[in-house]
Short mmCIF file of C-alpha atoms in Angstrom, two decimals:
data_model
loop_
_atom_site.label_atom_id
_atom_site.label_comp_id
_atom_site.label_asym_id
_atom_site.label_seq_id
_atom_site.Cartn_x
_atom_site.Cartn_y
_atom_site.Cartn_z
CA MET A 280 80.90 96.62 110.08
CA THR A 281 79.78 99.86 111.81
CA LYS A 282 76.96 98.25 113.89
CA ARG A 283 79.28 95.42 114.76
CA PHE A 284 81.92 97.97 116.02
CA LEU A 285 79.27 99.72 118.02
CA ARG A 286 78.14 96.45 119.68
CA LYS A 287 81.57 95.08 120.19
CA ASN A 288 83.44 98.10 121.63
CA LEU A 289 81.53 101.37 122.12
CA LEU A 290 84.62 103.26 123.45
CA LEU A 291 86.80 102.27 120.44
CA SER A 292 83.86 103.21 118.12
CA LEU A 293 83.79 106.74 119.65
CA LYS A 294 87.61 106.98 119.28
CA ILE A 295 87.37 106.06 115.60
CA VAL A 296 84.71 108.72 115.15
CA TRP A 297 86.71 111.30 117.07
CA GLY A 298 89.91 110.26 115.02
CA PHE A 299 88.23 110.39 111.64
CA VAL A 300 85.27 112.65 111.61
CA PHE A 301 86.70 115.14 114.11
CA LYS A 302 90.30 114.58 112.73
CA GLY A 303 91.74 113.80 116.19
CA VAL A 304 94.42 111.58 114.52
CA THR A 305 95.84 114.77 113.07
CA THR A 306 96.42 116.48 116.41
CA ASN A 307 96.35 113.90 119.24
CA LEU A 308 99.43 111.70 119.47
CA SER A 309 98.00 108.98 121.65
CA LEU A 310 94.90 108.58 119.59
CA CYS A 311 96.85 108.42 116.34
CA ARG A 312 99.17 105.81 117.85
CA GLU A 313 96.23 103.74 119.15
CA LEU A 314 94.19 103.69 116.01
CA PHE A 315 96.86 103.29 113.37
CA PHE A 316 99.92 101.91 115.00
CA SER A 317 98.75 99.94 118.16
CA LYS A 318 101.77 98.41 119.96
CA SER A 319 104.15 99.23 117.01
CA ASN A 320 107.43 100.86 118.05
CA VAL A 321 106.88 104.10 116.21
CA ASP A 322 108.68 106.98 118.02
CA ASP A 323 107.04 110.26 118.65
CA ALA A 324 109.03 112.21 116.04
CA THR A 325 107.97 109.73 113.37
CA LEU A 326 104.36 109.78 114.52
CA VAL A 327 104.33 113.55 114.48
CA ARG A 328 105.59 113.53 110.87
CA TYR A 329 102.87 110.95 109.86
CA MET A 330 100.22 113.09 111.65
CA SER A 331 101.17 116.08 109.40
CA ARG A 332 100.55 113.90 106.42
CA PHE A 333 97.30 112.70 107.75
CA ARG A 334 96.42 116.41 108.19
CA GLU A 335 97.09 116.99 104.48
CA ASP A 336 95.08 113.86 103.59
CA SER A 337 92.09 114.95 105.64
CA LYS A 338 91.53 118.01 103.49
CA VAL A 339 89.85 115.60 101.05
CA VAL A 340 86.37 114.56 102.31
CA VAL A 341 84.79 111.31 101.24
CA ASP A 342 81.02 111.22 101.12
CA PHE A 343 80.50 107.76 102.77
CA LYS A 344 76.67 107.92 102.46
CA ALA A 345 76.85 108.31 98.76
CA LEU A 346 79.70 105.81 98.46
CA SER A 347 77.86 103.08 100.34
CA HIS A 348 75.11 103.17 97.69
CA ALA A 349 77.62 102.80 94.88
CA LEU A 350 79.73 100.04 96.29
CA PRO A 351 79.65 96.94 94.25
CA SER A 352 79.48 94.78 97.37
CA VAL A 353 75.99 96.21 98.10
CA THR A 354 74.65 95.65 94.59
CA CYS A 355 76.70 92.52 93.65
CA MET A 356 76.66 89.98 96.54
CA LYS A 357 75.38 86.51 96.58
CA GLU A 358 73.45 85.21 99.66
CA ASP A 359 76.78 83.42 100.82
CA GLY A 360 78.63 86.73 101.00
CA THR A 361 80.67 86.22 97.82
CA ALA A 362 80.80 88.53 94.86
CA CYS A 363 78.23 87.88 92.15
CA TRP A 364 81.05 87.74 89.56
CA LEU A 365 82.63 84.69 91.28
CA SER A 366 81.61 81.29 89.75
CA ASP A 367 80.19 78.77 92.18
CA ASN A 368 83.49 76.88 91.87
CA ASN A 369 85.92 79.87 92.05
CA ASP A 370 88.90 77.70 93.10
CA LYS A 371 88.83 76.16 89.64
CA ASP A 372 88.02 79.39 87.74
CA SER A 373 91.16 80.17 85.69
CA THR A 374 89.74 83.36 84.38
CA LEU A 375 90.17 85.03 87.77
CA PRO A 376 93.54 86.44 89.06
CA TRP A 377 94.45 85.10 92.47
CA ARG A 378 93.37 87.29 95.29
CA ILE A 379 95.05 87.97 98.62
CA VAL A 380 93.41 89.50 101.69
CA ILE A 381 95.72 90.42 104.62
CA GLY A 382 94.72 91.93 107.90
CA GLY A 383 96.42 92.73 111.16
CA GLU A 384 95.27 91.31 114.45
CA GLU A 385 96.05 94.51 116.17
CA ASP A 386 94.20 96.71 113.58
CA ARG A 387 91.76 99.00 115.31
CA ILE A 388 90.09 100.27 112.17
CA VAL A 389 89.37 97.03 110.26
CA ASP A 390 88.59 94.15 112.63
CA SER A 391 89.33 90.54 111.87
CA GLU A 392 85.59 89.94 110.97
CA GLY A 393 85.92 92.75 108.33
CA VAL A 394 89.00 91.06 106.92
CA GLN A 395 87.16 87.74 106.83
CA GLU A 396 84.07 89.30 105.09
CA THR A 397 86.48 90.83 102.47
CA ALA A 398 88.11 87.56 101.84
CA ARG A 399 84.76 85.84 101.61
CA TYR A 400 83.51 88.35 99.05
CA LEU A 401 86.67 87.84 96.95
CA GLY A 402 86.40 84.04 97.27
CA THR A 403 89.72 83.57 99.07
CA LYS A 404 91.02 83.01 102.56
CA ALA A 405 91.82 85.84 105.03
CA LEU A 406 95.47 85.87 106.20
CA LEU A 407 95.80 87.63 109.60
CA LEU A 408 99.31 88.70 110.94
CA SER A 409 99.84 88.68 114.69
CA GLU A 410 100.95 91.86 116.33
CA VAL A 411 100.37 93.98 113.27
CA PRO A 412 98.44 97.32 113.37
CA HIS A 413 96.36 99.09 110.71
CA ASP A 414 99.18 101.04 109.13
CA LEU A 415 101.62 98.16 109.12
CA MET A 416 103.75 99.60 106.25
CA LEU A 417 104.36 102.79 108.21
CA GLY A 418 105.03 100.98 111.51
CA ASP A 419 108.23 99.37 112.68
CA THR A 420 110.32 97.14 110.42
CA ALA A 421 109.08 93.89 112.06
CA CYS A 422 105.50 94.73 110.98
CA TRP A 423 106.12 95.54 107.36
CA ARG A 424 108.49 92.57 107.02
CA LYS A 425 105.77 90.25 108.19
CA ALA A 426 103.43 91.55 105.45
CA ALA A 427 106.14 91.56 102.78
CA ASP A 428 107.34 88.03 103.65
CA LEU A 429 103.69 86.83 103.57
CA ILE A 430 103.02 88.47 100.23
CA ALA A 431 106.25 87.00 98.80
CA LYS A 432 105.29 83.58 100.10
CA GLN A 433 101.87 83.83 98.53
CA ILE A 434 103.20 84.95 95.12
CA GLU A 435 105.56 81.93 95.29
CA LEU A 436 102.77 79.52 96.12
CA ASN A 437 100.49 80.97 93.47
CA SER A 438 103.03 81.53 90.69
CA ASN A 439 101.63 78.57 88.70
CA LEU A 440 98.31 80.04 88.43
#
Protein backbone atom coordinates (compact mmCIF):
# COMPACT_ATOMS: atom_id res chain seq x y z
CA MET A 1 0.00 0.00 0.00
CA THR A 2 2.87 2.39 0.76
CA LYS A 3 4.35 2.17 -2.74
CA ARG A 4 0.89 2.65 -4.25
CA PHE A 5 0.38 5.79 -2.14
CA LEU A 6 3.73 7.20 -3.26
CA ARG A 7 2.95 6.59 -6.94
CA LYS A 8 -0.63 7.79 -6.66
CA ASN A 9 -0.21 10.98 -4.62
CA LEU A 10 3.25 12.06 -3.47
CA LEU A 11 1.98 15.15 -1.64
CA LEU A 12 -0.59 13.17 0.35
CA SER A 13 2.09 10.57 1.13
CA LEU A 14 4.33 13.29 2.55
CA LYS A 15 1.43 14.66 4.61
CA ILE A 16 0.76 11.19 6.03
CA VAL A 17 4.43 10.86 6.99
CA TRP A 18 4.39 14.33 8.54
CA GLY A 19 1.14 13.54 10.32
CA PHE A 20 2.18 10.18 11.75
CA VAL A 21 5.97 10.00 11.94
CA PHE A 22 6.48 13.61 12.92
CA LYS A 23 3.17 13.71 14.83
CA GLY A 24 1.87 16.68 12.87
CA VAL A 25 -1.73 15.56 13.49
CA THR A 26 -1.22 16.36 17.17
CA THR A 27 -0.34 20.02 16.54
CA ASN A 28 -1.61 21.08 13.12
CA LEU A 29 -5.35 21.64 12.88
CA SER A 30 -5.61 21.62 9.07
CA LEU A 31 -3.43 18.52 8.69
CA CYS A 32 -5.43 16.65 11.32
CA ARG A 33 -8.69 17.64 9.64
CA GLU A 34 -7.46 16.63 6.18
CA LEU A 35 -6.05 13.24 7.17
CA PHE A 36 -8.71 12.07 9.60
CA PHE A 37 -11.91 14.01 8.97
CA SER A 38 -11.73 15.21 5.34
CA LYS A 39 -14.89 17.18 4.53
CA SER A 40 -16.65 16.13 7.74
CA ASN A 41 -18.20 18.98 9.70
CA VAL A 42 -16.05 18.71 12.82
CA ASP A 43 -15.74 22.09 14.52
CA ASP A 44 -12.35 23.42 15.62
CA ALA A 45 -13.00 22.98 19.36
CA THR A 46 -13.88 19.30 18.88
CA LEU A 47 -10.89 18.82 16.60
CA VAL A 48 -8.56 20.34 19.22
CA ARG A 49 -10.01 17.92 21.80
CA TYR A 50 -9.35 14.97 19.49
CA MET A 51 -5.84 16.23 18.78
CA SER A 52 -5.04 16.17 22.51
CA ARG A 53 -6.14 12.53 22.56
CA PHE A 54 -4.01 11.79 19.50
CA ARG A 55 -1.09 13.36 21.39
CA GLU A 56 -1.63 10.92 24.26
CA ASP A 57 -1.94 8.00 21.84
CA SER A 58 1.23 9.00 20.02
CA LYS A 59 3.35 8.30 23.11
CA VAL A 60 3.08 4.63 22.20
CA VAL A 61 5.35 3.74 19.31
CA VAL A 62 4.65 0.88 16.92
CA ASP A 63 7.62 -0.79 15.28
CA PHE A 64 6.13 -1.18 11.79
CA LYS A 65 9.23 -2.86 10.38
CA ALA A 66 9.06 -5.65 12.95
CA LEU A 67 5.28 -5.80 12.65
CA SER A 68 5.35 -6.20 8.87
CA HIS A 69 7.33 -9.45 9.22
CA ALA A 70 4.85 -10.85 11.74
CA LEU A 71 1.64 -10.03 9.92
CA PRO A 72 -0.31 -13.10 8.94
CA SER A 73 -1.11 -11.58 5.56
CA VAL A 74 2.58 -11.77 4.64
CA THR A 75 3.03 -15.39 5.65
CA CYS A 76 -0.47 -16.69 5.02
CA MET A 77 -1.77 -15.49 1.67
CA LYS A 78 -2.73 -17.46 -1.41
CA GLU A 79 -1.76 -16.29 -4.89
CA ASP A 80 -5.24 -14.80 -5.39
CA GLY A 81 -4.80 -12.51 -2.37
CA THR A 82 -7.06 -14.47 -0.02
CA ALA A 83 -6.07 -15.79 3.38
CA CYS A 84 -4.64 -19.30 3.41
CA TRP A 85 -7.21 -20.33 6.02
CA LEU A 86 -10.10 -19.64 3.64
CA SER A 87 -11.41 -22.65 1.75
CA ASP A 88 -11.58 -22.38 -2.03
CA ASN A 89 -15.35 -22.16 -1.64
CA ASN A 90 -15.50 -19.77 1.33
CA ASP A 91 -19.07 -18.62 0.55
CA LYS A 92 -20.27 -22.09 1.50
CA ASP A 93 -17.86 -22.54 4.43
CA SER A 94 -20.13 -22.60 7.47
CA THR A 95 -17.20 -22.86 9.89
CA LEU A 96 -16.27 -19.22 9.32
CA PRO A 97 -18.10 -16.25 10.84
CA TRP A 98 -19.29 -13.68 8.36
CA ARG A 99 -16.89 -10.85 7.76
CA ILE A 100 -17.53 -7.22 6.92
CA VAL A 101 -15.03 -4.72 5.55
CA ILE A 102 -16.14 -1.09 5.41
CA GLY A 103 -14.18 1.86 4.10
CA GLY A 104 -14.82 5.50 3.44
CA GLU A 105 -14.42 7.07 0.02
CA GLU A 106 -12.95 10.19 1.65
CA ASP A 107 -10.44 8.20 3.73
CA ARG A 108 -6.95 9.70 3.29
CA ILE A 109 -5.17 6.98 5.31
CA VAL A 110 -6.61 3.73 3.89
CA ASP A 111 -7.42 4.11 0.20
CA SER A 112 -10.21 2.21 -1.55
CA GLU A 113 -7.68 -0.24 -2.99
CA GLY A 114 -6.54 -1.03 0.57
CA VAL A 115 -10.15 -1.65 1.58
CA GLN A 116 -10.59 -3.92 -1.48
CA GLU A 117 -7.38 -5.83 -0.63
CA THR A 118 -8.55 -6.37 2.95
CA ALA A 119 -11.93 -7.63 1.78
CA ARG A 120 -10.31 -9.98 -0.76
CA TYR A 121 -7.99 -11.34 1.95
CA LEU A 122 -10.97 -12.06 4.19
CA GLY A 123 -13.03 -13.54 1.36
CA THR A 124 -15.77 -10.94 1.41
CA LYS A 125 -16.88 -7.85 -0.49
CA ALA A 126 -15.69 -4.35 0.37
CA LEU A 127 -18.36 -1.84 1.24
CA LEU A 128 -17.42 1.79 0.57
CA LEU A 129 -19.38 4.65 2.09
CA SER A 130 -19.58 7.89 0.13
CA GLU A 131 -18.44 11.13 1.77
CA VAL A 132 -17.01 9.28 4.79
CA PRO A 133 -13.51 10.04 6.17
CA HIS A 134 -11.03 7.85 8.05
CA ASP A 135 -12.27 8.65 11.56
CA LEU A 136 -15.91 8.29 10.66
CA MET A 137 -17.03 7.45 14.20
CA LEU A 138 -15.54 10.71 15.50
CA GLY A 139 -16.87 12.81 12.65
CA ASP A 140 -20.24 14.38 12.26
CA THR A 141 -23.44 12.46 12.92
CA ALA A 142 -24.15 11.82 9.25
CA CYS A 143 -20.88 9.87 8.88
CA TRP A 144 -21.21 7.53 11.80
CA ARG A 145 -24.91 6.99 11.08
CA LYS A 146 -24.03 5.80 7.57
CA ALA A 147 -21.63 3.25 9.04
CA ALA A 148 -24.00 2.18 11.82
CA ASP A 149 -26.91 1.79 9.38
CA LEU A 150 -24.75 -0.25 7.01
CA ILE A 151 -23.56 -2.53 9.81
CA ALA A 152 -27.15 -3.01 11.05
CA LYS A 153 -28.28 -3.86 7.52
CA GLN A 154 -25.45 -6.38 7.10
CA ILE A 155 -26.28 -8.01 10.44
CA GLU A 156 -29.90 -8.31 9.36
CA LEU A 157 -28.93 -9.78 5.96
CA ASN A 158 -26.49 -12.25 7.53
CA SER A 159 -28.41 -13.16 10.66
CA ASN A 160 -29.31 -16.56 9.25
CA LEU A 161 -25.64 -17.57 8.89
